[in-house]
XYZ file of C-alpha atoms in Angstrom:
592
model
C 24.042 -13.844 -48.320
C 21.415 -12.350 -45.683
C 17.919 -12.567 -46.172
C 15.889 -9.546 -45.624
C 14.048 -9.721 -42.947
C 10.723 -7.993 -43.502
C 9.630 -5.339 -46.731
C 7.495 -2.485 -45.137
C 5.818 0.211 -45.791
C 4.329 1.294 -43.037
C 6.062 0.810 -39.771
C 5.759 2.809 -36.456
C 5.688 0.049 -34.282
C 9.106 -1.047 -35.365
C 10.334 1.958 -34.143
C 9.126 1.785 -30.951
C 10.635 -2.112 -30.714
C 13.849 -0.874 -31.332
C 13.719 2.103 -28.752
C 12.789 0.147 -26.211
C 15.111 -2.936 -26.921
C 17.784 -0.348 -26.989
C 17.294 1.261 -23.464
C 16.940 -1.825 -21.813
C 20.578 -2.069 -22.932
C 21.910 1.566 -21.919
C 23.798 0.884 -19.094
C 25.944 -1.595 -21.431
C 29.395 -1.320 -22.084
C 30.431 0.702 -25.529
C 32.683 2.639 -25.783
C 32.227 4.209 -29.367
C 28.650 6.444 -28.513
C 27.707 6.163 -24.497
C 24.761 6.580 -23.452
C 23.691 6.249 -27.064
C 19.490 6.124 -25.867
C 17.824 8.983 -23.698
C 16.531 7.955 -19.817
C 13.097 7.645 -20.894
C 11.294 8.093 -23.934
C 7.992 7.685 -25.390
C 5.844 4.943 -26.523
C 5.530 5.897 -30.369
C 3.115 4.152 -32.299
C 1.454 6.946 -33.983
C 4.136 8.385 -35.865
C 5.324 11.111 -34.299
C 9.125 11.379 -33.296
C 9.623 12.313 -29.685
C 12.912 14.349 -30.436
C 15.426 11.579 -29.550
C 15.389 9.741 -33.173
C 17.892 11.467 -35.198
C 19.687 10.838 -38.346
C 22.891 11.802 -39.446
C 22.755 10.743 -43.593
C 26.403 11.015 -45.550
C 26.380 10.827 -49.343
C 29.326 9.887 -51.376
C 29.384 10.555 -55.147
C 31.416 8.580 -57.326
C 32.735 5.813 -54.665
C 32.147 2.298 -56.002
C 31.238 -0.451 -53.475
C 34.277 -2.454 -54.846
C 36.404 -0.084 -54.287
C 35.669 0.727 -50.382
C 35.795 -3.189 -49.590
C 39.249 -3.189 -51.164
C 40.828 0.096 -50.187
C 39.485 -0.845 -46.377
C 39.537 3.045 -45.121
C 39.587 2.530 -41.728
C 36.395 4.509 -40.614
C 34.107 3.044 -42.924
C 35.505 -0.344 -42.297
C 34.977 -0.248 -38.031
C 31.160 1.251 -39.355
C 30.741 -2.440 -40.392
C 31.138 -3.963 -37.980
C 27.818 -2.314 -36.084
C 25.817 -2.032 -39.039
C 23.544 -3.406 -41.851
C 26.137 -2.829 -44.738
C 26.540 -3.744 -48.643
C 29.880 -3.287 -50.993
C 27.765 -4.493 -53.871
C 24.414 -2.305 -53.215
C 23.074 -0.722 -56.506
C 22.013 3.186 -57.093
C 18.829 1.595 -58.695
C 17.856 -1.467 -60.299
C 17.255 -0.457 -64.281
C 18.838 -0.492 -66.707
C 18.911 3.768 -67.979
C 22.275 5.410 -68.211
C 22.636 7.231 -64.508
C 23.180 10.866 -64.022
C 24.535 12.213 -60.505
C 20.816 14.255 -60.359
C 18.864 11.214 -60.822
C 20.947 9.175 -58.281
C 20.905 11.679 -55.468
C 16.726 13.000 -56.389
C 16.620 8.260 -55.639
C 18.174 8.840 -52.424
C 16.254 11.930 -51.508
C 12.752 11.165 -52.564
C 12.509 7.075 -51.913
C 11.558 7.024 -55.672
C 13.232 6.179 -58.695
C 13.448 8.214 -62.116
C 10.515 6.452 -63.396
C 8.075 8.182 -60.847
C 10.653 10.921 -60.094
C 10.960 11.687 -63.694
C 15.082 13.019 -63.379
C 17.217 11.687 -65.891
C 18.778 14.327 -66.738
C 21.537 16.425 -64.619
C 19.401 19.745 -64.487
C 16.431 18.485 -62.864
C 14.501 18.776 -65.722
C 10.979 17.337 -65.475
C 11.351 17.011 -61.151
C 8.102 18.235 -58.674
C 9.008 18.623 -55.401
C 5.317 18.071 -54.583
C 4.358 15.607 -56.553
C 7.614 13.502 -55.095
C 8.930 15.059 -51.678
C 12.508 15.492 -50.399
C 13.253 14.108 -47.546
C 13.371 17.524 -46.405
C 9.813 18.283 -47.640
C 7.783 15.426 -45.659
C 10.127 16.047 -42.258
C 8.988 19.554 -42.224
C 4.850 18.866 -42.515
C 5.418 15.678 -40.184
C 7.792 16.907 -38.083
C 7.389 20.812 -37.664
C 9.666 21.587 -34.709
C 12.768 19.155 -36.547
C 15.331 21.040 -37.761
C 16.726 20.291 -41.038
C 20.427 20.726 -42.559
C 21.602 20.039 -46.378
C 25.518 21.139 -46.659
C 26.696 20.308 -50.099
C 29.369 21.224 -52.837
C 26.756 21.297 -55.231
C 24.036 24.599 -55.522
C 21.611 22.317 -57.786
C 21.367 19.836 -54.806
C 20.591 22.766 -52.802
C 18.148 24.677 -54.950
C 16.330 21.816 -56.738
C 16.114 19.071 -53.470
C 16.412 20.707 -50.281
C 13.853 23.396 -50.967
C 12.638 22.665 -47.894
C 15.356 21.976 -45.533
C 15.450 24.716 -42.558
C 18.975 25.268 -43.339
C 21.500 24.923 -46.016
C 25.024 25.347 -47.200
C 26.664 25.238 -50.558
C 30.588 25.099 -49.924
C 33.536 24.732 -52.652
C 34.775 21.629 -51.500
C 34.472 18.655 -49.623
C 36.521 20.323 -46.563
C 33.699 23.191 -46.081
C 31.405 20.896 -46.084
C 33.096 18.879 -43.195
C 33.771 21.761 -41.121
C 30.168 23.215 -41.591
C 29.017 19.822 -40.589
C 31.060 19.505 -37.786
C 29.641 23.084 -36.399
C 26.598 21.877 -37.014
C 26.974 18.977 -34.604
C 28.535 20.971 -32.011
C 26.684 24.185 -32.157
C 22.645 23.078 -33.528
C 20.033 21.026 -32.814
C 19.889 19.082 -36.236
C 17.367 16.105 -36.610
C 18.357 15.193 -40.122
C 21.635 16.013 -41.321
C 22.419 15.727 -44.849
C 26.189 15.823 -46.164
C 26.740 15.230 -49.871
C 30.733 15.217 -50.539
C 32.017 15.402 -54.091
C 35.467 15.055 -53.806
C 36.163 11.068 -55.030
C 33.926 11.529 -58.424
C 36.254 14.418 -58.943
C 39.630 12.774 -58.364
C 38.468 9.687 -60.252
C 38.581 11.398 -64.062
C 36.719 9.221 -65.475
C 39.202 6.206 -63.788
C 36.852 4.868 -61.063
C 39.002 1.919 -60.527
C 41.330 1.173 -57.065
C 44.656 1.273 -59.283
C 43.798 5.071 -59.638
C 45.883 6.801 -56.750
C 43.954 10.602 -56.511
C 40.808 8.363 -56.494
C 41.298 6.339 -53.643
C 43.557 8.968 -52.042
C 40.064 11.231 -52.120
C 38.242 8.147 -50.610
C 40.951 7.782 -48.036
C 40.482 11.848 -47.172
C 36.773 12.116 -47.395
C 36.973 8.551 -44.411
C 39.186 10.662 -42.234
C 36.674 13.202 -42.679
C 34.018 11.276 -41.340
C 35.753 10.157 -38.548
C 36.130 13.658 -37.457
C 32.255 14.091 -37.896
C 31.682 11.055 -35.715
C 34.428 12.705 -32.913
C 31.998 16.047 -33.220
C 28.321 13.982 -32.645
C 30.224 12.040 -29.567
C 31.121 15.340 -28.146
C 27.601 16.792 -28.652
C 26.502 18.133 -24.906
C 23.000 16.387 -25.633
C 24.507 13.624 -27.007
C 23.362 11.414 -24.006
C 19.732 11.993 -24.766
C 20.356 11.501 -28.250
C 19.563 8.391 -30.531
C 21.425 8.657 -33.793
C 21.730 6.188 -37.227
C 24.419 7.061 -39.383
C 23.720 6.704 -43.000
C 27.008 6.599 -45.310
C 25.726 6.095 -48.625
C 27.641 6.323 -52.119
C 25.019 8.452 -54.710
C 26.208 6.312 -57.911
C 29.624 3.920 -58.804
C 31.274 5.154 -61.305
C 32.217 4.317 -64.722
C 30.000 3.512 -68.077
C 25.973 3.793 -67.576
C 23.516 1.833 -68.742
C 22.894 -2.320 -70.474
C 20.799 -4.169 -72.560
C 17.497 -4.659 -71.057
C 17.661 -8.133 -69.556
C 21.332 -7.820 -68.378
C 23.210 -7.940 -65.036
C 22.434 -4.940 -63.514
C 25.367 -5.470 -61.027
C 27.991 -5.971 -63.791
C 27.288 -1.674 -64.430
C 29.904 -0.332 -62.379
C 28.068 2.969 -62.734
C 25.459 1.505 -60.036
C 27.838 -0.223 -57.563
C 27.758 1.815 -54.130
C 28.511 1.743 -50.533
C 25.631 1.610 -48.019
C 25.947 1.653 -44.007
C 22.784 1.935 -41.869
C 25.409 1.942 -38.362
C 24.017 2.154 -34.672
C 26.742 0.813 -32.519
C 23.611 -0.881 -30.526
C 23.458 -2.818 -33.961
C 24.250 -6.286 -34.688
C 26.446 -6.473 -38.174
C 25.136 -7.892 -40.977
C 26.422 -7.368 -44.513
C 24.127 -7.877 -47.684
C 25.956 -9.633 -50.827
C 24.850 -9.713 -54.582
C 23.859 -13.222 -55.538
C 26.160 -15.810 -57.539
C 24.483 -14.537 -61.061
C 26.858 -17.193 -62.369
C 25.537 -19.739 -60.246
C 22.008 -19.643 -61.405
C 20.388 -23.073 -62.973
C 19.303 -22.795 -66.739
C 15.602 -24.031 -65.466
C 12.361 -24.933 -67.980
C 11.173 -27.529 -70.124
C 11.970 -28.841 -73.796
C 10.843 -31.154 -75.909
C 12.631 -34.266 -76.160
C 13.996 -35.863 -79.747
C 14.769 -39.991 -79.147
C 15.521 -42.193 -81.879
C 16.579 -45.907 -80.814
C 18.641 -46.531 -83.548
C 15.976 -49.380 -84.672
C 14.021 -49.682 -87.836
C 13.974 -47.653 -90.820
C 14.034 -44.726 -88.929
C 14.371 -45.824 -85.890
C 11.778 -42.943 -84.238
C 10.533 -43.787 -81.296
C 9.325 -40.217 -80.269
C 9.447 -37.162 -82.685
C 10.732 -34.752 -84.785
C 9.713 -30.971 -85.344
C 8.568 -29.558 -88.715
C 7.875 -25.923 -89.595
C 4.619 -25.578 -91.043
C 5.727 -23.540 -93.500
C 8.279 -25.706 -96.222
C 10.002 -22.278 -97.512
C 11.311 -20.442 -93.754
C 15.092 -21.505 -93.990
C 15.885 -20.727 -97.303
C 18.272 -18.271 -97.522
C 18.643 -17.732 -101.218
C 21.603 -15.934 -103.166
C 21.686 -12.830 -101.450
C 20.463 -10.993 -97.805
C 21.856 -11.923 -94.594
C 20.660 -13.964 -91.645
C 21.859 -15.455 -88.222
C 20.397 -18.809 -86.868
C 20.770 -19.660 -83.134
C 19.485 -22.543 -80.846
C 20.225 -24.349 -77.524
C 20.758 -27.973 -77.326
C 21.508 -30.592 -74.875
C 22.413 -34.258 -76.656
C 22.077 -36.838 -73.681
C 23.349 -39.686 -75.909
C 27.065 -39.400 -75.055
C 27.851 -42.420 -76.878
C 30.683 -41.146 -79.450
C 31.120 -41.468 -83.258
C 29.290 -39.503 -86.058
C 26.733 -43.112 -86.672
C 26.681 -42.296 -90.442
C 26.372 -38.271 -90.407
C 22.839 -37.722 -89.088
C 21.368 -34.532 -89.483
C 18.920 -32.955 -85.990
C 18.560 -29.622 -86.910
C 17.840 -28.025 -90.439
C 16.788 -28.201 -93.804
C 17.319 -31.237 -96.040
C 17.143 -34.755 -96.625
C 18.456 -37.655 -94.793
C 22.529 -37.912 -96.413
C 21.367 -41.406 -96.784
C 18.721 -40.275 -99.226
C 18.641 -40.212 -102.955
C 17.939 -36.750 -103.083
C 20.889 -35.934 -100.616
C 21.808 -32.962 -102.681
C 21.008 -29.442 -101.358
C 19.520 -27.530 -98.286
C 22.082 -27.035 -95.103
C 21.763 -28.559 -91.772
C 23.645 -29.779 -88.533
C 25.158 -32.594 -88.261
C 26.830 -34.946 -85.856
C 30.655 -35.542 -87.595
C 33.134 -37.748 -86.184
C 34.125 -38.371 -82.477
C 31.280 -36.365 -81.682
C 31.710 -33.264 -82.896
C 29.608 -30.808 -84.775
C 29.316 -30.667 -88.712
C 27.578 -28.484 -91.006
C 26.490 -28.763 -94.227
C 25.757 -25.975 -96.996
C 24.180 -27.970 -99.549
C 27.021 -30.958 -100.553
C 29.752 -29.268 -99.801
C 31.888 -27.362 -98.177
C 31.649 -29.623 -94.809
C 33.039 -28.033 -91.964
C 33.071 -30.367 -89.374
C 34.144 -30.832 -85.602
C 33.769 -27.388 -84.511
C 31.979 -28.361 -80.905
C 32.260 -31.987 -79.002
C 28.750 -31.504 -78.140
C 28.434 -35.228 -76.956
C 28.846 -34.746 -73.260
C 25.152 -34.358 -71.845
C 25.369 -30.555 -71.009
C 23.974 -27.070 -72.914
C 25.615 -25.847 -75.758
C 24.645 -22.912 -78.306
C 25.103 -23.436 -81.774
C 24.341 -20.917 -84.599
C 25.278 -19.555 -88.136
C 25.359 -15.982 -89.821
C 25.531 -15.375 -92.938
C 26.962 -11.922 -93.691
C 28.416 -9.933 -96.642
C 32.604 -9.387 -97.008
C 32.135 -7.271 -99.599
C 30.750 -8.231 -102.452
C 31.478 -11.651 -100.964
C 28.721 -13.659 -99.344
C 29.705 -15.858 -96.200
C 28.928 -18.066 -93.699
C 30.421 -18.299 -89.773
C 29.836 -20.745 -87.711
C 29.733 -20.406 -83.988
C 29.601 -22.546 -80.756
C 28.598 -21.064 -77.319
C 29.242 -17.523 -78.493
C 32.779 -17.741 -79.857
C 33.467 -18.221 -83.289
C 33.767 -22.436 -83.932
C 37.064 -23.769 -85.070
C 37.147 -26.217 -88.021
C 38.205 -28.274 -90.651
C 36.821 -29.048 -93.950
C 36.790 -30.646 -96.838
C 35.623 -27.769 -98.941
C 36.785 -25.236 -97.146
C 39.889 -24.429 -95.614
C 38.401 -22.107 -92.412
C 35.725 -20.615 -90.525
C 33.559 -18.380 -92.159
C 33.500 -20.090 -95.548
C 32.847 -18.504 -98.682
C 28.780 -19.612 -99.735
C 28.350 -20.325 -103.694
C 27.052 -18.193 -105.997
C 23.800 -20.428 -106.640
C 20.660 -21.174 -104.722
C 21.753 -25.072 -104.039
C 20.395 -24.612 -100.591
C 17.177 -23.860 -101.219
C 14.298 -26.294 -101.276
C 10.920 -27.344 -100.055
C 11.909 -29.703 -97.081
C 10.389 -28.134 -94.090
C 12.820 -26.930 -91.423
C 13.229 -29.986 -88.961
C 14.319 -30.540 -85.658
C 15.320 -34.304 -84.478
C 16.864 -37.626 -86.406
C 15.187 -39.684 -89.059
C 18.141 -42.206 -89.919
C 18.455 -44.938 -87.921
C 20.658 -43.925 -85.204
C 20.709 -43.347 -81.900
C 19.437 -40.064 -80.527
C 18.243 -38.520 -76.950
C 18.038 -34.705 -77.485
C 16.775 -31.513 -76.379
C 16.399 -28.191 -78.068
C 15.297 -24.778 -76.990
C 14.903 -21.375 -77.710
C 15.666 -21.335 -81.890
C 15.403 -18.273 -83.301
C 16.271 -16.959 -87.431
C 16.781 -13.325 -88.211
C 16.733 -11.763 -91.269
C 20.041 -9.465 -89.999
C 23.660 -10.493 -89.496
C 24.761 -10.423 -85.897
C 28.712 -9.234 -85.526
C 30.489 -11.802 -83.216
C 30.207 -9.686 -80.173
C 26.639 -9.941 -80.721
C 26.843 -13.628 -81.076
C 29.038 -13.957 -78.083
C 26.360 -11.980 -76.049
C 22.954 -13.113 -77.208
C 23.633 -16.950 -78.065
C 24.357 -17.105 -74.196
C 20.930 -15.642 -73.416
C 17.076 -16.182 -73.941
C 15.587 -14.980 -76.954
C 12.373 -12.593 -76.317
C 10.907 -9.528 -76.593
C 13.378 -7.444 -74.736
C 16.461 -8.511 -77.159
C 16.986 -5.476 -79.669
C 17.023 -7.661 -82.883
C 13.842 -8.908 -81.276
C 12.021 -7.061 -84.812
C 14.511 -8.792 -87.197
C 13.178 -12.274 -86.143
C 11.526 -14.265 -89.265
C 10.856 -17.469 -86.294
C 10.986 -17.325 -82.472
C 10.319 -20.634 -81.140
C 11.120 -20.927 -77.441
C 9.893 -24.489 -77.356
C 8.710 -24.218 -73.443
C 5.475 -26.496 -74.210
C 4.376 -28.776 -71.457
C 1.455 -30.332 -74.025
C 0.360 -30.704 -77.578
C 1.512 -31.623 -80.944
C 2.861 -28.002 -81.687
C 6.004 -25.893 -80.804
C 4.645 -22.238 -81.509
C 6.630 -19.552 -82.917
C 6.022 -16.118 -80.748
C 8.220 -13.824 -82.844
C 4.046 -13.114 -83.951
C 4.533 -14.847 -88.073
C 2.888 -17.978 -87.170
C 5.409 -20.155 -88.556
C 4.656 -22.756 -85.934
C 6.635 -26.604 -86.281
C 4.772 -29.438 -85.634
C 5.829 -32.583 -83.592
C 5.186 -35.488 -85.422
C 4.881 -38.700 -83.816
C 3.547 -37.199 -80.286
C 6.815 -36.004 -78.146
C 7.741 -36.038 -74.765
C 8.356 -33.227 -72.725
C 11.413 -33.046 -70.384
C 12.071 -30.585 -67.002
C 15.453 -29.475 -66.612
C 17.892 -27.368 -63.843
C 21.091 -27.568 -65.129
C 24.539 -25.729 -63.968
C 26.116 -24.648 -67.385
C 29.076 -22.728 -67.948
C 27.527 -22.089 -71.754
C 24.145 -20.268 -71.112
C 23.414 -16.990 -69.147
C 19.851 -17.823 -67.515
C 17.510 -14.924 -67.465
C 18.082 -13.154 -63.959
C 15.085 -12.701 -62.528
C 13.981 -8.905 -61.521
C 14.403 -9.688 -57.547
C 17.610 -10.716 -57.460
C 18.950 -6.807 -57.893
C 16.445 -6.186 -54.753
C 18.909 -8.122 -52.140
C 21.280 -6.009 -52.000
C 20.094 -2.072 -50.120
C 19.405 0.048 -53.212
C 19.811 3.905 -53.147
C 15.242 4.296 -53.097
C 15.678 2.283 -49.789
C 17.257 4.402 -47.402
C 14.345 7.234 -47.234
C 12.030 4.365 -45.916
C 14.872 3.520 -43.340
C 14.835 7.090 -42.320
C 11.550 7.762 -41.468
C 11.050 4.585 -39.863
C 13.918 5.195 -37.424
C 11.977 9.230 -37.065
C 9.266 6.855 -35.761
C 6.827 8.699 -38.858
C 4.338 5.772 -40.544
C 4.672 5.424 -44.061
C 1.479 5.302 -46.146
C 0.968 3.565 -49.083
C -0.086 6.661 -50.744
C 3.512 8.374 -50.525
C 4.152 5.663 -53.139
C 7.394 4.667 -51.963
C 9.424 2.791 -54.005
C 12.196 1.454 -50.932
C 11.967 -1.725 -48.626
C 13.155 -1.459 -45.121
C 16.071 -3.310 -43.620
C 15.277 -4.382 -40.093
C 18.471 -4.286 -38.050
C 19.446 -7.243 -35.745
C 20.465 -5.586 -31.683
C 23.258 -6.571 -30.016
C 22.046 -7.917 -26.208
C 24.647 -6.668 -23.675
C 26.382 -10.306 -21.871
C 24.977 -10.946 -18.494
């Protein structure tokens, strides 16, 4: 993946850099725009265009990224290979269901909906003055540029290009391609703004490449453009002429919108096509990061018994302050989830020790009652509700990596149960007591007791664990829930986030106290003092929280307005509050 080069704001220098870098290379060989730079041309600092810089700005609705890098249409594809490009770039980077307004007022304005204000597809709630068109700042900064919008669409006309000094509304996505080549061969455009339609209408709702009329439209609307790039070579002041060529999908297609927190590039509603193409350009293509890839990174508190002694603690257990959180009682449902890494991956169930839950030692005299995990034979998982059933070996959890274990209980009926998962699937078990996984719970309270909630070994056995990020809710979570938010972080963002009865991220560094932030102050207490481990681990079982910057690698659709009036050589202040970051394109040195 390519890293960005430089974020800007405010740029008329760079303009002027890449003028000037580009007529010392005129008299170079290429074929594809000659003579792309004018003779002479002037030094620009101050943000006003000299006539030369021109842009030429395409907009695609409804073509997915994916499905341009796989159908390979043939004008798009040589684009590439002079060009700053993405097949993974994203409409925007949150996490709202998209409308076609919203993504095209993005692309238009260099804002996003949350300063923009469109979520809607009539435009409700949008001020062209309080967040200019493209169209709107060209004609204040720029007052002899001429300005085109030719579109299928009369709300893109009416609501955002107000302002343009001339404008089409045709019925399909051929108008608009002839009107654009006229344009080119009979006007003096300085921004030229083509939205075609065609592709989100062929697609039906089936915005996948296996859908023939969808690519088929993709595959027309790239012969179209090479037709438009065959009408700007022919221009007669196409020689004095410096042009960038924006092609640029409006939205992906397909359903809108994710949990707060997700992967915003798994929406397939925000996956687009960008090219920023100059034939003077160097190629260089931005790619979403390996999401999959990322560490699980933080710290945890560390649980070691040396098998020695009574007990055999050598440093800590957790207990919850308060001795009643845990019991679950006759009736009411719940769901229990934690992370846990055992880095004693010597095998055997050592006599059935307990490191998570809420009972006595099985050694003890007062064995009976309360529930808990367990380690069961060759390593694998038990639990316990009460003294029996014992489901057992659902998870070989000895193997020094990250696991998530949890429990719901839940009503069939006017049956109460219990399920029992590992990494987000539904465990498989065997059992004394019961003869599958969920089990049927007992009518009676045997569970309940006054042991506080514990975390670690007391037996004497051999331990060397850490936990993170336990969490009880009074609600039963279905087992797509379970397979989607056992993988994640806990927090504030999660929608069962109000049904928690304990949070307890355990990402102390310090101190004799693991703090619950769900805001009940049922807070555990480590007891003898604990040690605190750092971890970066590559596991296939958790889904690390992706971090807010890694959706702003990849050329988003609030980006390409800042690209635009950079290359129109116009400054950028601060106080236009644009939301973009500007690509800064590599040139291609002609061979001595």
């Amino acid at each position: 993946m390519m890293k960005n080069r430089k974020r800007i704001f405010g740029i008329g220098g760079f303009s002027f850099l890449v003028c000037f870098m580009l007529t010392l290379m005129n008299t170079s060989c290429n074929q594809e725009f000659i003579n792309v730079l004018p003779e002479s041309f002037k030094n620009d600092t101050l943000g006003v265009g000299d006539g030369s810089k021109r842009v030429l700005y395409i907009i695609l609705d409804g073509v997915k990224g994916s499905v341009v890098q796989s159908v390979a249409p043939a004008n798009l594809t040589e684009m590439t290979g002079k060009a700053i490009y993405t097949y993974d770039g994203l409409t925007d980077n949150h996490w709202n269901a998209l409308t076609q307004a919203g993504a095209w007022t993005t692309m238009l304005t260099g804002v996003d909906y949350t300063k923009s204000h469109v979520v809607t597809e009539d435009f409700a709630g949008f001020d062209n003055a309080e967040t200019p068109t493209l169209f709107t700042r060209l004609k204040k900064e720029l007052t002899k540029a001429r300005t085109v919008a030719i579109t299928t669409s009369p709300a893109f006309a009416d609501k955002l290009a107000t302002d343009a000094s001339a404008k089409q509304t045709l019925s399909d996505d051929l108008g608009v391609k002839n009107a654009v080549v006229n344009e080119l061969s009979n006007e003096d455009p300085s921004l030229l703004v083509a939205q075609f339609s065609g592709a989100e209408l062929a697609a039906a709702n089936d915005y996948s490449a296996s859908n023939v009329a969808y690519t088929t439209a993709i595959t027309t609307i790239d012969g179209y453009i090479g037709e438009i790039l065959t009408a700007l070579r022919a221009r007669k002041t196409f020689n004095g002429e410096n042009w960038l060529v924006i092609v640029a999908s409006s939205k992906g297609g397909g359903p809108s919108g994710g949990a707060v927190g997700s992967n915003i590039y798994d929406d397939p509603s925000r996956n687009i096509f960008v090219t920023f193409y100059n034939p003077k350009f160097g190629t260089m293509e931005y790619r979403k990061p390996a999401i999959d890839g990322l560490p699980y990174t933080g710290t945890a508190p560390r649980f070691i018994s040396t098998g020695t002694g009574t007990y055999g603690v050598t440093n800590g257990m957790a207990t919850c302050d308060d001795p009643l959180l845990g019991n679950f009682g006759t009736s009411g449902e719940f769901t229990v989830m934690f992370k846990m890494r055992d880095d004693n991956t010597n095998m055997g169930n050592q006599g059935w020790p307990m490191y998570m839950g809420k009972r006595n030692d099985v050694s003890s005299a007062t064995a009976q009652g309360g529930w808990g995990f367990l380690h069961g034979g060759n390593g694998g998982a038990q639990f316990d509700w009460s003294s029996s059933p014992r489901p057992q070996n659902f998870l070989s959890q000895k193997d020094g990596k990250w696991h998530t274990l949890g429990m719901v209980i839940y009503m069939d009926g006017a049956t109460r149960k219990c399920a029992l998962y590992v990494d987000g699937v539904l465990g498989t078990v065997t059992s004394s007591g019961a003869s599958s996984n969920p089990f049927n719970l007992p009518a009676d309270a045997r569970a309940d007791n006054d042991i506080p909630l514990r975390l670690g070994m007391r037996q004497n056995k051999q331990a060397n664990l850490l936990f993170k990020d336990l969490v009880i809710l009074n609600v039963a979570l279905s087992p797509a829930d379970m397979g989607l938010y056992m993988r994640r972080e806990f927090g504030p963002t999660n929608p069962y986030f109000g049904n928690a009865l304990g949070w307890w991220p355990a990402n102390e560094t310090s101190g004799n106290k693991m703090y619950d932030h769900s805001g009940n102050e049922k807070h555990f207490t480590f007891s003898p003092a604990i040690q605190f481990a750092t971890f970066s681990d590559l596991t296939p079982n958790i889904s690390p929280e992706i971090s807010p910057a890694a959706f702003l690698v990849v050329p988003n659709g609030v980006d390409i307005p800042v690209m635009i009036y950079n290359w129109m050589n116009i400054s950028v202040p601060k106080e236009w509050g644009l939301m973009g970051k500007f690509y800064n394109p590599t040139v291609s040195l002609p061979k001595e």
